[in-house]
Amino acid sequence: MALVSSSDVVVLAVGLVLAAVYLFRDQLFSASKQKSVPVAPSKAVSNGSGDPRDFVAKMKAGKKRIVIFYGSQTGTAEEYAIRLAKEAKSKFGIASLVCDPEEYDFENLDQLPEDCCVFFVMATYGEGEPTDNAVTLCQNLSDDSFEFSNGAHKLEGLKYVVFGLGNRTYEHYNLISRNVDRDLEKMGAIRIGERGEGDDDKSMEEDYLEWKDGMWEAFAREMNVEEGQGGDAPDFAVTEVPEHAPEKVYLGELSARALTKSKGIHDVKNPYPAPIIVARELFQQSSERNCIHMEFNTEGSGITYQHGDHAGIWPSNAENEVQRLLCALGLYDKKDTVINIESLDPALAKVPFPVPTTYVTVLRHYIDISAVAGRQILGVLSKFAPNPEAEAYMKALNTNKEEYSTIVGDGCLKLGEVLQLAAGNDISAIPTTENTTPWSIPFDIIVSSTPRLQPRYYSISSSPKLHPTSIHATVVVLTYDSIASEKVASKRVFGVGSNFLHNLKFAVSGEHAPLVAEEDSVPALVTTPKYAIEGPRGAYKTETIFKAPIHVRRSTFRLPTNPKSPVIMIGPGTGVAPFRGFLQERVAMARRTIEKNGVEGLADWGGIRLYFGCRREDQDFLYKDEWPEYGDELHGKFTMRCAFSRQPPYKPDGSKIYVQDLLWEDHDVIADAILNGKGYVYVCGDARSMSKAVEETLCRILGEAKGGSAEVEGAAELKLLKERSRMLLDVWS
């Protein structure tokens, strides 16, 4: 081994010292530097081009006194945040900064000027969780170790407003807004007015309207402002463009990549037009209802999914409603005119869809004209009425909550129908320019007051282990009758997303929508509305292949990775959809295990129990022929229990049998699987009654097994299951 000379050691030591001095130069020499003195913000910061995550600097630069943070999963909370900003501007002339909390830091929340206020519009998602974009915000507010710029977890004197969005059918109703309110109060902040809570199960809109007036009164007092300082300034400028390159006009494309047909990631901002390879009816002929099984080909798209994920499918509005509103707005003859839309305050209102486009495209593809018309907008539109009678009618609907509820709410009237009704037109007739009175409503008001048409989400009913290049969806077709009133007769109401897919099902299978003859109806009425299923420029049809724009939304609704854990799945109706994917996932794993170790390899697997319910075995038993096949492949590890509520046997008192009754029949097996087998429980389906009844039954089972009551021991065990992610719910109202 070569010896190292003393000179080499000296050179090496000097080099190490110099390197250390360079690396730690700031710490070594900072004491000799003068402490920095705060300076006025530079022009870069003052004009908004400084730190893009500093909302306080943006507020000061834009002379805004309100900052509004929204926690939104589907866009509804963002819409209410924008509405609050608009009302602050129109009532008091106060400008607001509307912020996605994911894009900002909160260390300087304590630096909000005294004459400013912060609004929190917070949706509660899933099982009492914050929306994805509000996770960090909620953590910062609740974590006592999080320090603001004052060096403490304090927000003394901060003025704030809270409005929550939730659904009372869920256990953790409006939990996030309540937590935000609690955390702010704990830190010394001062709430203005009452905390608002909107209930999507009843009427989010009515809850908002009932809350906001009192809140604005309190706001005016606390902020020392007077109403009447603002004005009705438009959000957008709509201009007609006589000459524009046709290939650059959006005709329903949802992204620039879709318009130019360029490649890219397919997500919520750029859905993939997936070819439909299977579309079939799942209900038997004897059923008056419909349920569709649809398979979308994703090969070559780059789209991946896992069992339990959701498929987002982008529908269009029914053609009848598009035509109705075109006629009511006096735009039918110029429906294909190219228009450009520009935001007059980009910080407050962004153009919600791609432009340039056309009038008919906006109504068909981009805004939700199929929703029940909101009460607040009717007052705004009354000033554009074609005659005094129509104006008075609109004002009455706007100011009389009960009349609005009876006529518009119970009648499920869309905006176009309300405009026709107010003008004395027949809303039951096919709308034309001859039978529809035109209103002189500026199109910018329609754009700013109507929500964006959103994708409809469905639990994926397949597993990528068996179907790597296709996504399956199980969709019940939503139709029901509205409630009649003295002014409006009952009518058939059609859900947008499911009936859009129903149209596609007919087209894929080469069928025509069936006709139904009704008394005094000439001609016969189709059971399903017509939709523009071929898409913009025919993009959703290639020869005989139809397509639908889809993307995947990730979920935490997953099987345990260890197959030894028992699994209990409760999914009546289309709630069974994800469990079809779950079983396919286990079948794929079983095949690999058997190939490697034989059937004996499944010996220590936990049992898989599926509780399914429907009306009748001969009408709506979904995937009836598939379940025995999965059972064969799982070699005795799969058990299915079915409750048919409208066929014998019934309970001794004659009442119907539901899935929760079957759970109670199996209470010993269920308790053993959960308490001793450390099993997992999954519930999918109706949140309003089914999931509540299932949870009550589980509490009863677990409480009895623990030697106590459902209310105490049972509830405690159920809570523990949820906290440990051993009980997961995918429910809707």
XYZ file of C-alpha atoms in Angstrom:
733
model
C 0.000 0.000 0.000
C 1.451 3.411 -0.989
C 2.343 5.846 1.813
C 0.781 9.346 1.879
C 3.318 12.184 2.232
C 2.895 14.972 4.821
C 2.568 17.584 2.065
C -0.373 15.677 0.568
C -2.084 15.696 3.973
C -1.620 19.471 4.301
C -3.000 20.151 0.827
C -6.003 17.898 1.501
C -6.747 19.580 4.839
C -6.584 23.068 3.370
C -8.944 22.005 0.581
C -11.473 20.630 3.068
C -11.374 23.830 5.157
C -11.915 26.043 2.103
C -14.812 23.867 0.934
C -16.460 24.072 4.357
C -16.031 27.859 4.466
C -17.694 28.152 1.049
C -20.610 25.891 1.907
C -21.405 27.648 5.204
C -20.450 31.190 4.202
C -23.929 32.625 4.936
C -23.953 31.339 8.500
C -20.303 32.268 9.178
C -20.490 35.830 7.925
C -24.143 36.765 8.561
C -23.217 38.307 11.922
C -21.018 40.851 10.200
C -23.840 41.897 7.894
C -26.345 44.556 8.853
C -29.835 43.210 9.549
C -32.178 43.703 6.616
C -34.716 46.479 7.008
C -38.255 45.936 5.707
C -38.793 47.871 2.515
C -41.843 48.823 0.558
C -42.966 46.214 -1.956
C -41.242 46.541 -5.279
C -43.123 47.331 -8.417
C -42.856 43.650 -9.339
C -44.857 42.706 -6.248
C -47.222 45.652 -6.370
C -48.332 44.853 -9.884
C -48.930 41.234 -8.997
C -45.827 39.714 -10.611
C -44.062 38.927 -7.318
C -44.521 35.704 -5.368
C -47.493 34.061 -7.108
C -48.390 32.239 -3.861
C -48.683 35.457 -1.804
C -52.391 36.324 -1.743
C -51.898 39.306 0.597
C -49.580 40.990 -1.899
C -52.081 40.315 -4.694
C -54.874 41.853 -2.632
C -52.853 44.985 -1.951
C -51.769 45.259 -5.572
C -55.341 44.906 -6.817
C -56.850 47.065 -4.029
C -59.064 44.173 -2.954
C -60.560 44.005 0.538
C -61.905 40.462 0.384
C -60.123 37.184 -0.284
C -62.336 34.144 -0.864
C -60.914 30.630 -0.553
C -62.997 27.752 -1.858
C -62.686 24.042 -1.169
C -64.331 22.449 -4.195
C -64.361 18.942 -5.657
C -66.931 19.312 -8.439
C -66.938 23.085 -8.959
C -70.018 23.982 -6.890
C -68.124 25.659 -4.025
C -66.133 27.654 -6.577
C -69.397 28.843 -8.147
C -70.685 30.062 -4.772
C -67.346 31.755 -4.070
C -67.640 33.672 -7.330
C -71.255 34.586 -6.528
C -70.180 36.037 -3.179
C -67.465 38.061 -4.899
C -69.962 39.401 -7.428
C -72.444 40.343 -4.710
C -69.754 42.154 -2.691
C -68.932 44.154 -5.801
C -72.533 44.959 -6.748
C -73.671 45.755 -3.185
C -70.677 47.628 -1.778
C -68.307 48.219 -4.690
C -65.708 46.030 -2.921
C -63.353 43.981 -5.093
C -62.487 40.405 -4.143
C -59.715 37.929 -4.864
C -61.181 34.449 -5.439
C -58.537 31.822 -4.687
C -58.000 28.109 -5.073
C -56.238 27.426 -1.731
C -53.999 24.865 -3.398
C -52.262 27.718 -5.215
C -51.376 29.805 -2.142
C -49.362 29.714 1.100
C -50.956 30.627 4.414
C -48.061 31.701 6.636
C -49.036 35.339 6.078
C -52.768 34.937 6.753
C -52.149 36.989 9.907
C -50.917 39.895 7.737
C -54.347 40.530 6.239
C -55.006 44.277 6.714
C -57.553 45.276 9.371
C -59.979 46.643 6.787
C -60.027 43.325 4.936
C -61.940 40.087 5.365
C -61.431 36.437 4.383
C -64.258 34.177 3.201
C -64.106 30.378 3.352
C -66.511 28.490 1.066
C -65.866 24.881 2.013
C -67.411 21.674 0.709
C -67.255 18.473 2.732
C -66.198 15.526 0.594
C -66.444 11.777 1.106
C -66.526 10.740 4.741
C -66.026 14.141 6.333
C -62.868 14.960 4.388
C -61.710 18.244 2.867
C -61.759 18.504 -0.901
C -58.449 17.720 -2.591
C -57.602 21.401 -3.122
C -58.281 22.327 0.538
C -56.280 19.623 2.355
C -53.259 21.838 3.097
C -55.417 24.800 4.145
C -57.356 22.675 6.640
C -54.154 21.152 7.991
C -52.589 24.582 8.503
C -55.649 25.875 10.364
C -56.015 22.850 12.656
C -52.338 22.114 13.370
C -51.284 23.925 16.565
C -47.638 23.606 15.556
C -48.180 25.553 12.317
C -46.822 29.089 12.755
C -48.002 32.175 10.921
C -45.609 35.060 10.269
C -46.187 36.272 13.835
C -44.366 33.180 15.091
C -47.497 31.726 16.679
C -50.640 29.809 15.789
C -52.775 32.901 16.307
C -55.030 34.996 14.087
C -56.191 37.602 16.585
C -58.804 39.972 15.139
C -58.916 38.370 11.676
C -62.391 38.938 10.225
C -63.857 35.937 8.441
C -67.029 34.487 6.896
C -67.822 30.773 6.468
C -70.266 29.049 4.142
C -70.278 25.263 4.017
C -71.575 22.891 1.365
C -72.702 19.447 2.462
C -75.421 16.826 2.302
C -77.439 15.917 5.376
C -77.790 12.298 4.298
C -74.092 11.834 5.050
C -72.861 11.226 8.577
C -70.352 14.079 8.641
C -72.665 16.821 7.417
C -70.728 20.033 6.704
C -67.893 18.864 8.948
C -65.165 20.801 7.108
C -66.845 24.211 7.355
C -67.553 23.542 11.016
C -63.921 22.586 11.615
C -62.673 25.696 9.813
C -64.992 27.859 11.915
C -63.870 26.129 15.124
C -60.165 26.464 14.309
C -60.421 30.148 13.374
C -62.382 30.982 16.510
C -59.818 29.101 18.599
C -57.056 31.265 17.109
C -58.841 34.505 18.012
C -60.402 35.317 14.654
C -63.785 37.081 14.540
C -66.595 35.587 12.498
C -68.919 37.958 10.658
C -72.549 36.833 10.814
C -73.663 33.237 11.249
C -71.896 30.288 9.687
C -73.849 29.284 6.585
C -74.595 25.647 5.822
C -76.002 24.483 2.492
C -77.727 21.107 2.258
C -77.532 19.543 -1.187
C -80.085 16.905 -0.173
C -82.784 19.580 0.085
C -81.867 22.852 -1.636
C -78.366 24.273 -1.508
C -79.645 27.347 -3.315
C -82.398 28.116 -0.805
C -80.024 27.614 2.131
C -77.584 30.042 0.532
C -80.264 32.660 -0.149
C -81.612 32.385 3.395
C -78.131 32.828 4.879
C -76.581 35.527 2.711
C -78.858 38.481 3.482
C -78.157 38.363 7.225
C -74.468 37.802 6.551
C -74.230 40.882 4.302
C -75.953 43.014 6.948
C -73.398 41.908 9.536
C -70.628 42.412 6.959
C -71.697 46.016 6.365
C -71.584 46.765 10.097
C -68.220 45.104 10.753
C -66.528 46.488 7.648
C -68.115 49.940 8.010
C -69.513 50.014 4.487
C -72.885 50.958 3.058
C -74.938 49.092 0.498
C -75.541 50.844 -2.797
C -71.899 51.666 -3.538
C -71.628 49.118 -6.332
C -73.427 48.563 -9.609
C -74.607 45.898 -12.033
C -71.428 45.733 -14.071
C -71.322 42.745 -16.456
C -68.772 39.974 -15.934
C -68.227 39.269 -19.607
C -68.248 41.031 -22.943
C -69.835 38.932 -25.691
C -69.045 39.979 -29.234
C -70.122 38.405 -32.501
C -67.275 37.601 -34.866
C -68.426 37.804 -38.506
C -65.287 36.239 -39.941
C -63.215 33.616 -38.192
C -61.277 30.564 -39.369
C -63.807 27.715 -38.947
C -61.156 25.243 -37.812
C -60.333 27.487 -34.832
C -63.911 27.726 -33.550
C -64.812 25.453 -30.628
C -67.968 23.513 -31.412
C -68.068 21.456 -28.238
C -64.438 20.402 -27.929
C -63.479 20.427 -24.259
C -59.824 21.405 -24.689
C -57.377 22.956 -27.137
C -55.805 19.538 -27.639
C -59.175 18.124 -28.655
C -59.662 20.947 -31.156
C -56.237 20.496 -32.750
C -56.297 16.696 -32.317
C -52.889 16.820 -30.664
C -51.711 14.131 -28.287
C -51.537 14.623 -24.544
C -52.628 13.340 -21.166
C -56.323 12.572 -20.904
C -57.823 13.914 -17.694
C -60.648 16.123 -16.431
C -59.331 18.988 -18.586
C -58.882 16.824 -21.663
C -61.238 13.815 -21.689
C -60.680 10.972 -24.118
C -63.270 10.168 -26.807
C -63.465 6.466 -25.987
C -65.029 4.097 -28.536
C -68.009 2.211 -27.092
C -67.468 -1.494 -27.713
C -70.432 -2.861 -25.732
C -73.753 -1.238 -24.830
C -76.566 -3.453 -23.566
C -79.654 -3.369 -21.388
C -79.300 -5.069 -17.995
C -82.924 -5.036 -16.873
C -85.207 -7.742 -18.178
C -87.959 -7.019 -20.703
C -90.613 -7.079 -18.006
C -89.131 -4.019 -16.295
C -90.368 -0.511 -17.121
C -87.017 0.921 -16.109
C -83.632 0.843 -17.814
C -80.092 0.115 -16.722
C -77.183 0.191 -19.148
C -73.950 -1.781 -19.183
C -71.412 0.104 -21.284
C -67.783 -0.688 -22.109
C -65.352 1.990 -23.288
C -62.208 1.070 -25.215
C -59.182 2.894 -23.772
C -56.474 1.080 -25.746
C -53.718 3.456 -26.835
C -55.148 6.377 -24.829
C -52.692 6.230 -21.941
C -55.629 6.047 -19.518
C -55.123 3.711 -16.566
C -57.480 2.861 -13.723
C -57.845 0.739 -10.607
C -60.835 -1.134 -9.251
C -63.036 1.248 -7.289
C -62.170 4.332 -9.384
C -64.841 6.492 -11.041
C -65.422 7.148 -14.733
C -66.254 10.766 -15.518
C -68.490 10.958 -18.594
C -69.200 14.306 -20.260
C -72.779 14.603 -21.569
C -74.414 17.306 -23.634
C -77.799 18.904 -22.994
C -80.928 17.489 -24.627
C -81.591 19.023 -28.043
C -85.160 19.970 -27.091
C -83.866 22.147 -24.220
C -81.183 23.697 -26.422
C -83.824 24.681 -28.962
C -86.164 25.949 -26.227
C -83.585 28.357 -24.805
C -82.413 29.503 -28.238
C -86.005 30.453 -29.037
C -86.598 32.101 -25.650
C -83.444 34.201 -26.037
C -84.309 35.160 -29.612
C -81.144 33.487 -30.887
C -82.537 30.625 -32.939
C -81.900 32.259 -36.321
C -78.330 33.185 -35.363
C -77.510 30.058 -33.359
C -74.428 29.266 -35.472
C -72.993 32.793 -35.285
C -69.410 32.760 -33.993
C -68.958 34.651 -30.723
C -65.998 35.614 -28.590
C -66.341 36.054 -24.823
C -63.938 38.151 -22.797
C -63.816 38.481 -19.019
C -64.059 42.078 -17.829
C -62.471 41.082 -14.495
C -60.323 37.953 -14.957
C -59.534 37.815 -11.238
C -63.233 37.516 -10.464
C -64.775 35.722 -13.405
C -62.876 33.537 -15.843
C -64.466 32.548 -19.125
C -65.709 29.076 -18.130
C -65.247 27.365 -21.505
C -63.046 27.647 -24.592
C -63.670 30.429 -27.111
C -64.372 31.456 -29.830
C -67.497 29.362 -30.092
C -71.154 29.719 -31.150
C -74.410 30.425 -29.331
C -75.764 26.927 -29.899
C -72.507 25.308 -28.775
C -72.563 27.143 -25.457
C -76.105 25.956 -24.753
C -75.521 22.418 -26.016
C -72.100 21.555 -24.592
C -70.791 24.113 -22.124
C -73.404 25.321 -19.608
C -75.947 23.356 -17.583
C -79.283 24.537 -18.978
C -80.924 21.281 -17.814
C -80.762 22.138 -14.111
C -83.743 23.557 -12.212
C -83.673 27.370 -12.603
C -82.385 29.157 -9.489
C -84.627 31.647 -7.675
C -82.057 34.467 -7.467
C -81.435 34.724 -11.202
C -85.163 35.096 -11.936
C -85.158 38.541 -10.333
C -82.228 39.617 -12.505
C -83.933 38.380 -15.668
C -87.260 40.040 -14.864
C -86.028 43.423 -16.136
C -85.632 41.916 -19.620
C -89.179 40.544 -19.790
C -91.081 40.965 -23.077
C -94.118 42.468 -21.301
C -95.201 43.753 -17.860
C -97.083 40.530 -17.047
C -93.975 38.402 -17.601
C -91.912 40.822 -15.508
C -94.380 40.630 -12.620
C -94.490 36.838 -12.828
C -90.681 36.561 -12.646
C -90.506 38.978 -9.721
C -93.135 36.961 -7.867
C -91.148 33.754 -8.336
C -88.008 35.554 -7.192
C -89.483 37.059 -4.017
C -92.031 34.401 -2.994
C -90.114 31.365 -1.775
C -93.214 29.169 -1.466
C -94.489 30.018 -4.951
C -91.058 29.361 -6.435
C -90.853 26.019 -4.623
C -94.302 24.919 -5.803
C -93.997 26.014 -9.429
C -90.305 25.821 -10.281
C -88.865 23.455 -7.667
C -91.616 20.816 -7.588
C -92.233 21.305 -11.304
C -88.521 20.757 -12.085
C -88.576 23.697 -14.491
C -85.449 24.569 -16.412
C -84.569 28.170 -17.300
C -86.040 27.940 -20.796
C -89.298 26.569 -19.405
C -89.543 29.348 -16.798
C -89.065 31.991 -19.493
C -91.781 30.372 -21.610
C -94.148 30.015 -18.646
C -93.710 33.649 -17.598
C -94.424 34.786 -21.167
C -97.588 32.680 -21.332
C -96.212 30.069 -23.739
C -97.125 26.369 -23.708
C -94.162 24.550 -22.174
C -95.553 21.129 -23.138
C -95.302 21.877 -26.881
C -92.158 21.298 -28.917
C -90.485 24.742 -28.769
C -90.321 26.769 -31.980
C -89.863 30.437 -32.835
C -93.608 30.607 -33.534
C -94.767 29.388 -30.097
C -92.001 30.923 -27.950
C -91.852 34.617 -27.008
C -88.279 36.002 -27.254
C -86.687 37.828 -24.324
C -83.990 40.500 -24.710
C -81.597 38.981 -22.152
C -77.927 39.829 -22.804
C -76.042 36.599 -23.445
C -73.310 37.540 -20.951
C -75.889 37.210 -18.154
C -76.746 33.686 -19.285
C -73.049 32.770 -19.277
C -72.296 34.301 -15.872
C -75.405 32.957 -14.102
C -75.516 29.391 -15.418
C -73.112 26.765 -14.028
C -70.693 24.935 -16.300
C -71.962 21.569 -17.528
C -70.028 19.051 -15.430
C -69.103 15.413 -16.030
C -71.268 12.740 -14.441
C -69.358 10.195 -12.351
C -70.053 6.470 -12.239
C -68.314 3.747 -10.246
C -66.201 1.671 -12.618
C -67.586 -1.870 -12.700
C -64.520 -3.681 -13.988
C -60.955 -4.494 -12.970
C -57.880 -3.679 -15.062
C -56.542 -7.102 -14.094
C -59.155 -8.696 -16.366
C -59.926 -5.715 -18.618
C -56.727 -3.650 -18.994
C -57.891 -1.785 -22.111
C -61.536 -1.149 -21.317
C -63.569 0.606 -18.641
C -67.026 -0.697 -17.742
C -69.871 1.432 -16.361
C -73.223 0.390 -14.920
C -75.779 3.183 -15.230
C -79.439 3.230 -14.215
C -81.402 5.592 -16.470
C -82.885 8.384 -14.357
C -86.478 9.329 -15.208
C -89.260 10.455 -12.909
C -92.430 12.564 -12.868
C -92.477 16.109 -11.518
C -95.079 17.259 -9.007
C -98.056 18.991 -10.589
C -99.364 22.382 -9.424
C -102.207 24.697 -10.441
C -99.900 26.467 -12.889
C -97.855 23.523 -14.211
C -98.916 19.971 -15.084
C -96.770 16.988 -14.163
C -94.140 16.128 -16.768
C -91.477 13.520 -17.333
C -88.030 14.547 -16.067
C -84.882 13.044 -17.571
C -81.454 12.901 -15.928
C -78.860 14.419 -18.249
C -75.951 11.974 -17.967
C -77.847 8.685 -17.925
C -80.198 9.634 -20.759
C -77.250 10.840 -22.829
C -75.779 7.346 -22.404
C -79.185 5.811 -23.131
C -79.139 7.633 -26.488
C -75.697 6.206 -27.151
C -76.895 2.716 -26.236
C -79.656 2.926 -28.858
C -77.188 4.181 -31.473
C -74.545 1.544 -30.732
C -77.066 -1.298 -30.893
C -78.777 0.122 -33.996
C -82.100 0.602 -32.200
C -84.545 3.472 -32.290
C -85.764 5.074 -29.079
C -89.126 3.441 -28.321
C -92.295 5.513 -28.493
C -94.918 5.696 -25.817
C -98.517 6.664 -26.601
C -100.111 8.939 -24.048
C -103.643 10.240 -23.837
C -104.226 13.241 -26.101
C -100.591 13.171 -27.257
C -100.095 13.596 -31.000
C -97.616 12.458 -32.107
C -96.499 9.833 -29.603
C -93.718 10.985 -27.280
C -90.281 9.350 -27.255
C -89.241 7.927 -23.899
C -85.733 9.335 -24.185
C -84.771 12.881 -25.279
C -82.502 13.318 -28.265
C -78.863 14.339 -27.764
C -76.122 15.424 -30.175
C -74.257 12.140 -29.637
C -72.094 12.466 -32.748
C -70.220 15.255 -30.989
C -68.489 18.350 -32.349
C -67.600 17.945 -36.025
C -68.644 14.290 -35.753
C -65.700 13.594 -33.444
C -67.679 11.047 -31.430
C -68.566 8.850 -34.386
C -66.285 6.978 -36.762
C -68.240 5.027 -39.375
C -70.453 2.829 -37.174
C -68.448 3.314 -33.967
C -69.772 5.799 -31.414
C -67.597 7.390 -28.739
C -68.066 9.203 -25.447
C -65.672 11.702 -23.789
C -64.416 10.157 -20.537
C -61.703 10.507 -17.905
C -60.855 8.638 -14.695
C -61.177 10.044 -11.190
C -59.069 8.252 -8.599
C -60.663 6.779 -5.503
C -59.572 5.260 -2.198
C -62.366 2.670 -2.436
C -60.007 -0.320 -2.642
C -59.803 -3.945 -1.584
C -57.257 -4.831 1.121
C -54.004 -5.950 -0.494
C -53.925 -9.106 1.638
C -56.501 -11.661 0.389
C -56.525 -13.305 3.814
C -58.662 -10.442 5.156
C -62.421 -11.132 5.047
C -64.402 -8.745 2.856
C -68.050 -7.722 3.303
C -69.612 -5.777 0.420
C -73.078 -4.199 0.568
C -74.338 -2.831 -2.747
C -78.019 -2.887 -3.724
C -79.025 -1.706 -7.192
C -76.219 -0.088 -9.169
C -74.328 0.093 -5.876
C -73.103 -3.352 -6.886
C -71.080 -1.833 -9.763
C -67.703 -1.424 -8.011
C -68.065 -4.860 -6.405
C -68.166 -6.461 -9.828
C -64.736 -4.869 -10.289
C -63.664 -6.051 -6.811
C -64.567 -9.660 -7.646
C -62.796 -9.486 -10.991
C -59.731 -8.237 -9.098
C -59.869 -11.233 -6.738
C -60.545 -13.665 -9.605
C -57.405 -12.454 -11.394
C -55.404 -12.934 -8.179
C -56.942 -16.390 -7.648
C -55.971 -17.466 -11.159
C -52.346 -16.503 -10.551
C -52.327 -18.190 -7.143
C -53.837 -21.429 -8.477
C -51.430 -21.452 -11.412
C -48.539 -21.224 -8.953
C -49.734 -23.196 -5.904
C -52.920 -24.991 -6.960
C -56.341 -24.530 -5.380
C -54.719 -25.119 -1.978
C -53.188 -21.677 -2.347
C -56.636 -20.188 -1.630
C -57.114 -22.154 1.597
C -56.178 -19.283 3.924
C -58.013 -16.587 1.965
C -60.681 -14.666 3.803
C -64.275 -15.050 2.730
C -65.855 -12.516 0.364
C -69.533 -11.786 1.059
C -71.710 -9.685 -1.258
C -75.107 -8.375 -0.140
C -77.153 -7.325 -3.154
C -80.704 -6.036 -3.346
C -83.202 -5.190 -6.081
C -86.955 -5.303 -6.677
C -87.431 -8.642 -8.419
C -85.169 -11.459 -9.498
C -86.843 -11.574 -12.915
C -86.589 -7.811 -13.559
C -83.549 -5.997 -12.200
C -81.096 -8.615 -10.913
C -77.901 -7.057 -12.328
C -75.272 -9.397 -13.837
C -77.319 -12.377 -12.647
C -75.379 -14.891 -14.759
C -71.906 -13.602 -13.816
C -71.922 -14.089 -10.036
C -71.942 -17.926 -10.129
C -68.971 -17.809 -12.507
C -66.978 -15.699 -10.057
C -67.966 -18.109 -7.305
C -66.611 -21.057 -9.300
C -63.287 -19.322 -9.867
C -62.960 -18.403 -6.178
C -63.583 -21.997 -5.088
C -65.964 -21.450 -2.207
C -64.516 -18.147 -0.982
C -67.419 -16.105 -2.409
C -70.920 -15.934 -0.931
C -73.750 -13.857 -2.383
C -76.928 -12.942 -0.503
C -79.832 -11.337 -2.375
C -82.795 -9.337 -1.074
C -85.702 -9.027 -3.527
C -87.938 -6.383 -2.001
C -90.995 -6.862 -4.241
C -91.306 -10.624 -4.333
C -91.778 -13.270 -1.635
C -90.608 -14.167 0.899
C -91.523 -11.143 2.985
C -91.084 -10.556 6.706
C -93.661 -12.113 9.045
C -95.437 -8.732 9.266
C -95.604 -8.510 5.461
C -92.939 -5.806 5.101
C -90.170 -5.913 2.501
C -86.756 -7.490 2.989
C -83.694 -5.319 2.322
C -79.932 -5.866 2.494
C -79.746 -4.735 6.123
C -82.187 -7.522 7.047
C -79.887 -10.107 5.475
C -76.947 -8.633 7.393
C -78.833 -9.126 10.641
C -79.697 -12.714 9.675
C -75.949 -13.319 9.289
C -74.983 -11.335 12.408
C -72.761 -14.061 13.872
C -70.786 -14.465 10.641
C -70.512 -10.683 10.188
C -69.332 -10.054 13.755
C -66.744 -12.832 13.527
C -65.399 -11.557 10.202
C -65.032 -8.007 11.508
C -63.926 -8.529 15.117
C -61.908 -11.733 14.878
C -60.965 -11.817 11.214
C -60.072 -8.114 11.050
C -62.304 -7.879 7.995
C -63.138 -4.924 5.763
C -66.615 -3.518 5.088
C -67.641 -1.693 1.907
C -70.952 0.077 1.270
C -71.993 1.520 -2.086
C -75.309 3.025 -3.135
C -78.016 5.272 -1.739
C -76.910 7.568 1.101
C -80.362 8.798 2.034
C -81.740 5.580 3.532
C -79.781 2.434 2.603
C -76.363 3.324 3.985
C -77.861 4.704 7.187
C -79.884 1.521 7.709
C -76.800 -0.614 7.003
C -74.715 1.334 9.522
C -77.430 1.057 12.165
C -77.563 -2.711 11.612
C -73.777 -3.018 11.830
C -73.825 -1.046 15.094
C -76.440 -3.439 16.419
C -74.404 -6.495 15.336
C -71.117 -5.207 16.758
C -72.702 -3.869 19.934
C -74.301 -7.221 20.700
C -71.087 -9.098 19.899
C -69.203 -6.854 22.347
C -71.808 -7.483 25.035
C -73.154 -3.950 24.941
C -75.539 -1.741 22.996
C -75.696 -0.511 19.416
C -75.588 3.124 20.580
C -72.418 2.800 22.662
C -70.210 -0.233 21.964
C -71.525 -0.745 18.434
C -71.073 2.890 17.444
C -67.567 2.893 18.938
C -66.551 -0.167 16.902
C -67.977 1.314 13.716
C -66.107 4.556 14.315
C -62.904 2.581 14.830
C -63.454 0.724 11.565
C -63.766 4.012 9.684
C -60.745 5.560 11.375
C -58.648 2.533 10.405
C -60.009 2.581 6.832
C -61.581 -0.829 7.326
C -65.011 0.532 6.516
C -65.280 2.518 3.305
C -68.334 4.112 1.712
C -69.043 5.174 -1.862
C -72.548 6.582 -1.528
C -74.677 9.245 -3.194
C -77.985 10.960 -2.545
